[in-house]
Amino acid sequence: MGKKKVLVIGGGGREHAIADALSRSPQVGRIYCAPGNAGTAAIAENVSIKDTDVRALKEFALSNGIDLTVVGPEAALNAGIADEFKSAGLKIFGHSASATRIESSKEFAKELMFRYGIPTADYHSFSDYGEASEYVSSRPLPAVLKYDGLAAGKGVVVAETMEQADSALKDMLLDHSFGQGRVVVEDYLTGPEFSYMCFVSGRNVYPMPLAQDHKRAFDGDRGPNTGGMGAYTRLPFISEEDERYAFENILKKAACAMADEGCPLCGVLYGGLMKTPDGIKVIEFNARFGDPETEVVLPLLESDIFDIFDSLAGGQVPSSPIVWSDEATMGVVLASKGYPGSYAKGFEISGTGDVSGKIYHMGTKAGEDGRLLTAGGRVMMCVAKAPSTALARLKVYEDVEKIHCSNLFHRNDIAKSSSTVLSGKVLSVKMKDEMKEQIVALEAKYGRRPSLAVVIVGEDPASQSYVRGKIKAAEYVGMDGKLIELPATISQDELLYTIADLNSDGSIDGILVQLPLPSHIDSNKIIEAISPEKDVDGFHPTNVANLWIGEPCIVPCTPSGIMKMIESTGVNPKGKTAVVVGRSNIVGKPVAKLLLDANATVLLAHSRTADLGAVTRQADILVVAVGKAGLVNGDMVKPGAVVIDVGVNRGADGKLHGDCIYDSVFPKASFVTPVPGGVGPMTITMLMANTIECFIRRMHNC
Ligand code: NDP
């Protein structure tokens, strides 16, 4: 059988994503896009026919032997393209004009939902301004006013005051700004919104992964509504049960209702849904793929999309089950400055060849000299796929920075709810549980358990609480923990004798002297006195030197804990830019060395670094260990970065604060450690790991 010719109607990012998915089908030979854009031109032949010029499109399909047409925009469906193509014997994936009413007529959709018990907000519809105004003033604000017709996403007003409601009603019902349609007045619902798209043919409904888009122009969901500034899949706020409920009671029910009403669907049904305190409800139905949701959903499709479109358009079921990747996707839209208001076009875009993910063009065109130019409000979307949304986010924002154009802007907080708290507490419990098993095995093999001696001098309350935490951790993992408490008056020599005894005690594997020591004792002398083989803190000059020259050594606990936390995110430091703020010998410098060893490019800064933000903003991995509360805020963080906040500072409020302003950093980063509960528990855990390591080395040397 010959390869198929497919025509995709439309010219945005959605159609680029559809054409991209079709290009992966072994059955598809040629793809045409009408009108397409500079992105589709690379995988399809662009045909310069407007998406609503149904007659010209039909002529094109007939004269070019098109096997299947897939419709993107609602305007083409509303213009009756599916009816026209079908009556000419052409196969098309897109609803009839009468089925498209589920999107084009808000009143039709509302009546359908009420008749078939599909959950949605209460509503009334009006054609008379006076009646509408009277109804709205009798109801609690805010009021949701929807123009009953196609209004390119601009026909919905959420009025928070009576003045706003009145002006919108006048606009829609007296001035007829969108046309002669009625106005639907709906109750205001609250909750997170999400998009649920399904492939539908009659009563056969095949779900796609859920997505959420970001409608507002600017960070923090501020600014005017747009067509969508970014989207992501794998929604943290929707459970499997929610998804099942929405499928059965909303999407499937609506498809069956449309079939019962004599206008069966054949295309994509898009449920714009909200998870309200009273359950999931429909905000709107659309009769086509969403944009930008399609750009993040279709890259997850592992089945042949031609088979899906072709079978459903022919009234059959797909030949094999539809399979989706369980990875996550995330995408950020680059829009022209000024969008969604007026904006200039024709600016050169460079760097699109350097990205690692996908780019879907939305409003681009090729200049006469082959340069890529902006040609729309939403210009392009960078999309990446990864095992987690947070990782996809990291990749996308890396790609966004590679694209250069003087007239583009983007949001920095897409999928910010995907930011992950990097909990040292959780990771350390997991590691300690593994150590527990390891220690049982070690005892069986060597006849005894590892043992740790912790020396504390004086009664400093902070030190007391640290050492008790260490002994508790030793007991938890099943090793012997010996606490040696010495008076603050002890002389340096007496302390040195104690350490010498511990060095020669064959039953002790690790020695830790809690710092700080009383001022009459030289800490360096004490650290140097601990045998390097038992130096579980990794502070002995021999261990420090070996770390720097790359010889086997005991790695200090906090830096090795930080590396474990970075490893747990799945972000590989190799090739990444890591910035370490803080240059102490205990944290900053060894972390920098370990990151270098992991093949990161490392910048080492400190609290006096001029324009610290300019340095930290380069970091894919940012480690802050200075001991200055609030040193780093969200503006100093690269979107999607991994942020490890080591600092522990006691505030005037008596609480512990990190070096980063957590609330401001969290939405920007992919992963952030909290304080407390971040690095701290890992330091203690790595102390246990170092003790086990010392034990094993000593056993091997015996
Ligand atoms: P230090 O007091 O040793 O270092 C902090 C700052 O002092 C450095 O950033 C640097 O400041 C200056 N400094 C220290 N040593 C040197 C040096 N050799 N040369 C030049 N400057 C130096 O603190 P830590 O590194 O031990 O700890 C930093 C923060 O992390 C603190 O808030 C601490 O409480 C916390 N911490 C947390 C741990 C945990 O387990 N959660 C463990 C260890 C520390 P400058 O920027 O001015 O150059």
Tab-separated table of C-alpha atoms in Angstrom, residues 332-647:
chain	number	residue	atom	x	y	z
A	332	VAL	CA	7.061	27.621	27.551
A	333	VAL	CA	5.673	30.045	24.964
A	334	LEU	CA	7.858	32.853	23.634
A	335	ALA	CA	5.572	35.741	22.695
A	336	SER	CA	6.069	39.106	21.004
A	337	LYS	CA	6.513	42.008	23.452
A	338	GLY	CA	3.143	43.725	23.750
A	339	TYR	CA	1.105	40.537	23.234
A	340	PRO	CA	-1.844	40.046	23.842
A	341	GLY	CA	-2.147	43.754	22.997
A	342	SER	CA	-0.585	45.242	19.891
A	343	TYR	CA	2.898	44.135	18.934
A	344	ALA	CA	5.380	44.553	16.092
A	345	LYS	CA	6.410	41.703	13.767
A	346	GLY	CA	9.405	40.852	11.606
A	347	PHE	CA	12.107	40.497	14.313
A	348	GLU	CA	14.878	38.008	13.618
A	349	ILE	CA	15.015	34.858	15.766
A	350	SER	CA	18.255	32.880	16.136
A	351	GLY	CA	19.425	29.895	18.173
A	352	THR	CA	16.528	27.538	17.389
A	353	GLY	CA	19.028	24.970	16.112
A	354	ASP	CA	20.832	24.837	19.465
A	355	VAL	CA	18.000	23.531	21.641
A	356	SER	CA	17.846	19.991	22.996
A	357	GLY	CA	14.042	19.704	23.197
A	358	LYS	CA	11.381	20.493	20.622
A	359	ILE	CA	10.329	23.842	19.245
A	360	TYR	CA	6.812	24.274	17.929
A	361	HIS	CA	6.377	27.381	15.822
A	362	MET	CA	3.231	29.407	16.467
A	363	GLY	CA	3.702	32.696	14.668
A	364	THR	CA	6.843	32.640	12.543
A	365	LYS	CA	7.721	33.082	8.925
A	366	ALA	CA	10.845	32.685	6.852
A	367	GLY	CA	12.196	35.986	5.541
A	368	GLU	CA	13.220	36.305	1.909
A	369	ASP	CA	16.858	35.795	2.849
A	370	GLY	CA	15.989	32.644	4.805
A	371	ARG	CA	16.136	34.311	8.218
A	372	LEU	CA	13.499	33.243	10.733
A	373	LEU	CA	11.194	36.127	11.684
A	374	THR	CA	8.455	36.750	14.221
A	375	ALA	CA	5.038	36.884	12.585
A	376	GLY	CA	2.500	36.650	15.398
A	377	GLY	CA	1.663	37.281	19.048
A	378	ARG	CA	2.631	33.858	20.303
A	379	VAL	CA	5.775	33.099	18.309
A	380	MET	CA	7.023	29.674	19.391
A	381	MET	CA	6.953	27.156	22.185
A	382	CYS	CA	9.904	25.250	23.641
A	383	VAL	CA	8.840	21.794	24.823
A	384	ALA	CA	10.839	19.123	26.645
A	385	LYS	CA	10.101	15.591	27.808
A	386	ALA	CA	11.723	14.081	30.931
A	387	PRO	CA	11.018	11.566	33.697
A	388	SER	CA	9.587	14.358	35.871
A	389	THR	CA	7.940	17.719	35.220
A	390	ALA	CA	10.674	19.381	37.255
A	391	LEU	CA	13.361	17.922	35.002
A	392	ALA	CA	11.412	18.831	31.855
A	393	ARG	CA	11.173	22.349	33.277
A	394	LEU	CA	14.941	22.517	33.752
A	395	LYS	CA	15.497	21.425	30.141
A	396	VAL	CA	12.930	23.837	28.694
A	397	TYR	CA	14.307	26.882	30.464
A	398	GLU	CA	17.803	25.931	29.280
A	399	ASP	CA	16.444	25.859	25.720
A	400	VAL	CA	14.548	29.138	26.143
A	401	GLU	CA	17.837	30.857	26.976
A	402	LYS	CA	19.395	29.614	23.764
A	403	ILE	CA	16.810	31.414	21.622
A	404	HIS	CA	17.695	34.991	20.812
A	405	CYS	CA	15.301	37.654	19.602
A	406	SER	CA	15.052	41.266	20.729
A	407	ASN	CA	11.252	41.303	20.778
A	408	LEU	CA	10.250	38.178	22.708
A	409	PHE	CA	9.180	37.607	26.300
A	410	HIS	CA	8.162	34.517	28.263
A	411	ARG	CA	6.902	33.501	31.670
A	412	ASN	CA	9.420	32.120	34.153
A	413	ASP	CA	6.971	30.253	36.331
A	414	ILE	CA	5.315	27.745	34.015
A	415	ALA	CA	4.589	24.539	35.936
A	416	LYS	CA	5.829	26.223	39.070
A	417	SER	CA	3.571	23.948	41.062
A	418	SER	CA	5.930	21.279	39.813
A	419	SER	CA	8.733	22.753	41.944
A	420	THR	CA	9.788	20.052	44.319
A	421	VAL	CA	10.795	20.399	47.924
A	422	LEU	CA	14.085	18.561	48.146
A	423	SER	CA	13.683	17.048	51.562
A	424	GLY	CA	16.852	15.891	53.263
A	425	LYS	CA	14.621	14.449	55.948
A	426	VAL	CA	12.916	12.038	53.549
A	427	LEU	CA	16.095	11.141	51.680
A	428	SER	CA	18.043	10.580	54.895
A	429	VAL	CA	15.413	8.199	56.310
A	430	LYS	CA	15.619	6.190	53.078
A	431	MET	CA	19.412	6.102	53.253
A	432	LYS	CA	19.493	5.229	56.944
A	433	ASP	CA	17.069	2.354	56.348
A	434	GLU	CA	19.438	1.021	53.692
A	435	MET	CA	22.346	1.388	56.141
A	436	LYS	CA	20.422	-0.605	58.744
A	437	GLU	CA	20.363	-3.597	56.386
A	438	GLN	CA	23.983	-3.024	55.435
A	439	ILE	CA	25.045	-3.043	59.108
A	440	VAL	CA	23.222	-6.322	59.770
A	441	ALA	CA	25.161	-7.839	56.856
A	442	LEU	CA	28.462	-6.327	58.069
A	443	GLU	CA	27.977	-7.710	61.580
A	444	ALA	CA	27.259	-11.159	60.134
A	445	LYS	CA	30.446	-10.942	58.063
A	446	TYR	CA	32.916	-9.356	60.514
A	447	GLY	CA	31.480	-10.339	63.899
A	448	ARG	CA	30.927	-6.787	65.135
A	449	ARG	CA	29.146	-3.566	64.216
A	450	PRO	CA	30.745	-0.249	63.224
A	451	SER	CA	31.177	2.132	66.156
A	452	LEU	CA	31.328	5.899	66.406
A	453	ALA	CA	32.805	7.932	69.267
A	454	VAL	CA	31.499	11.485	69.633
A	455	VAL	CA	33.453	13.828	71.895
A	456	ILE	CA	31.836	16.933	73.330
A	457	VAL	CA	33.640	19.504	75.435
A	458	GLY	CA	31.530	21.797	77.615
A	459	GLU	CA	27.797	22.286	77.677
A	460	ASP	CA	27.012	24.572	74.767
A	461	PRO	CA	23.287	23.828	74.203
A	462	ALA	CA	23.489	23.867	70.365
A	463	SER	CA	26.457	21.451	70.425
A	464	GLN	CA	24.677	19.243	72.963
A	465	SER	CA	21.677	18.949	70.690
A	466	TYR	CA	23.893	18.201	67.633
A	467	VAL	CA	25.792	15.398	69.399
A	468	ARG	CA	22.633	13.823	70.742
A	469	GLY	CA	21.236	13.841	67.182
A	470	LYS	CA	24.376	12.044	66.013
A	471	ILE	CA	24.220	9.374	68.718
A	472	LYS	CA	20.506	8.874	68.020
A	473	ALA	CA	21.228	8.403	64.313
A	474	ALA	CA	23.980	5.877	65.151
A	475	GLU	CA	21.547	3.897	67.288
A	476	TYR	CA	18.862	4.102	64.567
A	477	VAL	CA	21.095	2.493	61.948
A	478	GLY	CA	22.268	-0.119	64.455
A	479	MET	CA	25.852	0.957	65.043
A	480	ASP	CA	27.467	1.502	68.439
A	481	GLY	CA	27.438	5.155	69.428
A	482	LYS	CA	29.710	6.227	72.300
A	483	LEU	CA	29.240	9.717	73.737
A	484	ILE	CA	32.278	11.108	75.588
A	485	GLU	CA	31.350	14.219	77.588
A	486	LEU	CA	34.272	16.303	78.868
A	487	PRO	CA	34.212	19.438	81.036
A	488	ALA	CA	34.806	22.868	79.438
A	489	THR	CA	37.838	23.243	81.709
A	490	ILE	CA	39.699	20.301	80.214
A	491	SER	CA	43.184	21.203	78.972
A	492	GLN	CA	44.262	20.855	75.360
A	493	ASP	CA	46.751	18.135	76.320
A	494	GLU	CA	44.136	16.114	78.197
A	495	LEU	CA	41.872	16.288	75.148
A	496	LEU	CA	44.785	15.192	72.948
A	497	TYR	CA	45.354	12.163	75.235
A	498	THR	CA	41.686	11.209	74.960
A	499	ILE	CA	41.943	11.344	71.178
A	500	ALA	CA	45.149	9.288	71.215
A	501	ASP	CA	43.336	6.614	73.262
A	502	LEU	CA	40.456	6.564	70.792
A	503	ASN	CA	42.909	6.357	67.859
A	504	SER	CA	44.470	3.214	69.332
A	505	ASP	CA	41.161	1.655	70.490
A	506	GLY	CA	40.510	-1.176	68.022
A	507	SER	CA	36.774	-1.188	68.794
A	508	ILE	CA	36.301	2.427	67.613
A	509	ASP	CA	35.970	3.074	63.850
A	510	GLY	CA	35.031	6.738	63.738
A	511	ILE	CA	35.973	9.725	65.919
A	512	LEU	CA	34.178	13.043	65.851
A	513	VAL	CA	34.987	16.024	68.033
A	514	GLN	CA	32.078	18.448	68.133
A	515	LEU	CA	33.091	21.994	67.128
A	516	PRO	CA	33.365	24.742	68.295
A	517	LEU	CA	35.780	24.013	71.157
A	518	PRO	CA	36.465	26.312	74.137
A	519	SER	CA	38.784	29.176	73.165
A	520	HIS	CA	41.787	27.813	75.108
A	521	ILE	CA	41.910	24.789	72.786
A	522	ASP	CA	43.290	25.035	69.239
A	523	SER	CA	40.694	23.271	67.045
A	524	ASN	CA	43.219	22.692	64.262
A	525	LYS	CA	45.553	20.788	66.633
A	526	ILE	CA	42.642	18.567	67.718
A	527	ILE	CA	41.501	17.890	64.149
A	528	GLU	CA	45.069	17.022	63.164
A	529	ALA	CA	45.350	14.632	66.131
A	530	ILE	CA	42.472	12.439	64.947
A	531	SER	CA	43.773	9.502	62.920
A	532	PRO	CA	42.909	10.192	59.232
A	533	GLU	CA	41.479	6.647	59.008
A	534	LYS	CA	38.979	7.452	61.791
A	535	ASP	CA	38.308	11.065	60.756
A	536	VAL	CA	34.580	10.683	59.981
A	537	ASP	CA	34.166	14.462	59.577
A	538	GLY	CA	36.756	14.538	56.771
A	539	PHE	CA	38.436	17.606	58.288
A	540	HIS	CA	41.957	16.147	58.789
A	541	PRO	CA	44.514	17.813	56.479
A	542	THR	CA	45.369	14.419	54.967
A	543	ASN	CA	41.741	13.873	53.957
A	544	VAL	CA	41.380	17.474	52.745
A	545	ALA	CA	44.544	17.153	50.640
A	546	ASN	CA	43.515	13.777	49.242
A	547	LEU	CA	40.133	15.209	48.235
A	548	TRP	CA	41.858	17.957	46.256
A	549	ILE	CA	44.376	15.693	44.565
A	550	GLY	CA	41.768	13.052	43.796
A	551	GLU	CA	43.106	10.298	46.100
A	552	PRO	CA	40.832	8.073	48.246
A	553	CYS	CA	39.707	10.020	51.316
A	554	ILE	CA	36.927	10.613	53.802
A	555	VAL	CA	34.738	13.270	52.179
A	556	PRO	CA	33.294	15.863	54.599
A	557	CYS	CA	29.686	15.078	55.510
A	558	THR	CA	27.806	18.211	54.474
A	559	PRO	CA	29.369	18.369	50.979
A	560	SER	CA	28.815	14.655	50.344
A	561	GLY	CA	25.214	15.015	51.623
A	562	ILE	CA	24.708	17.887	49.185
A	563	MET	CA	25.976	15.713	46.322
A	564	LYS	CA	23.573	12.917	47.341
A	565	MET	CA	20.699	15.403	47.302
A	566	ILE	CA	21.640	16.641	43.837
A	567	GLU	CA	21.902	13.023	42.662
A	568	SER	CA	18.400	12.322	44.019
A	569	THR	CA	16.907	14.994	41.704
A	570	GLY	CA	18.050	13.109	38.606
A	571	VAL	CA	19.906	16.244	37.428
A	572	ASN	CA	23.352	15.185	36.244
A	573	PRO	CA	25.913	17.926	37.034
A	574	LYS	CA	27.952	16.943	33.961
A	575	GLY	CA	28.105	19.905	31.601
A	576	LYS	CA	25.902	22.025	33.878
A	577	THR	CA	26.875	25.313	35.472
A	578	ALA	CA	27.088	25.056	39.252
A	579	VAL	CA	27.522	28.110	41.452
A	580	VAL	CA	28.662	27.678	45.055
A	581	VAL	CA	28.250	30.720	47.294
A	582	GLY	CA	30.425	30.418	50.405
A	583	ARG	CA	34.113	29.490	50.518
A	584	SER	CA	34.616	27.823	53.860
A	585	ASN	CA	36.900	24.787	54.091
A	586	ILE	CA	34.057	22.750	55.558
A	587	VAL	CA	31.298	23.359	53.001
A	588	GLY	CA	31.900	25.771	50.111
A	589	LYS	CA	35.304	24.661	48.841
A	590	PRO	CA	34.777	20.871	49.126
A	591	VAL	CA	31.329	21.156	47.442
A	592	ALA	CA	32.949	23.069	44.593
A	593	LYS	CA	35.587	20.325	44.249
A	594	LEU	CA	32.986	17.532	44.276
A	595	LEU	CA	30.927	19.364	41.617
A	596	LEU	CA	34.074	19.785	39.515
A	597	ASP	CA	34.747	16.052	39.899
A	598	ALA	CA	31.190	15.468	38.618
A	599	ASN	CA	32.166	17.458	35.497
A	600	ALA	CA	30.119	20.573	36.246
A	601	THR	CA	31.486	24.007	35.371
A	602	VAL	CA	31.896	25.579	38.792
A	603	LEU	CA	31.827	29.204	39.881
A	604	LEU	CA	32.813	29.823	43.492
A	605	ALA	CA	31.377	33.043	44.916
A	606	HIS	CA	30.907	34.535	48.373
A	607	SER	CA	28.917	37.144	50.228
A	608	ARG	CA	31.090	39.976	48.924
A	609	THR	CA	30.917	38.917	45.256
A	610	ALA	CA	29.965	42.022	43.264
A	611	ASP	CA	26.506	41.644	41.669
A	612	LEU	CA	26.030	38.210	43.187
A	613	GLY	CA	22.699	37.823	41.321
A	614	ALA	CA	24.451	38.019	37.951
A	615	VAL	CA	26.579	35.032	39.026
A	616	THR	CA	23.843	32.972	40.703
A	617	ARG	CA	21.490	33.452	37.732
A	618	GLN	CA	23.889	31.348	35.656
A	619	ALA	CA	23.473	28.364	37.957
A	620	ASP	CA	21.700	25.185	36.923
A	621	ILE	CA	22.784	23.989	40.365
A	622	LEU	CA	23.065	26.631	43.078
A	623	VAL	CA	24.567	25.837	46.487
A	624	VAL	CA	24.395	28.649	49.053
A	625	ALA	CA	26.469	28.147	52.236
A	626	VAL	CA	27.352	31.495	53.750
A	627	GLY	CA	25.321	31.861	56.915
A	628	LYS	CA	23.521	35.109	55.964
A	629	ALA	CA	19.735	34.885	56.130
A	630	GLY	CA	17.933	36.067	52.979
A	631	LEU	CA	21.096	36.479	50.878
A	632	VAL	CA	19.478	34.899	47.796
A	633	ASN	CA	16.001	35.744	46.474
A	634	GLY	CA	13.974	34.415	43.543
A	635	ASP	CA	15.261	37.079	41.132
A	636	MET	CA	18.770	35.685	41.641
A	637	VAL	CA	17.751	32.161	40.594
A	638	LYS	CA	17.702	30.769	37.076
A	639	PRO	CA	14.259	29.279	36.289
A	640	GLY	CA	14.312	25.539	36.816
A	641	ALA	CA	17.533	25.489	38.843
A	642	VAL	CA	18.308	23.030	41.649
A	643	VAL	CA	18.817	25.172	44.770
A	644	ILE	CA	20.581	23.742	47.834
A	645	ASP	CA	20.325	26.098	50.779
A	646	VAL	CA	22.912	25.075	53.389
A	647	GLY	CA	22.726	28.155	55.606
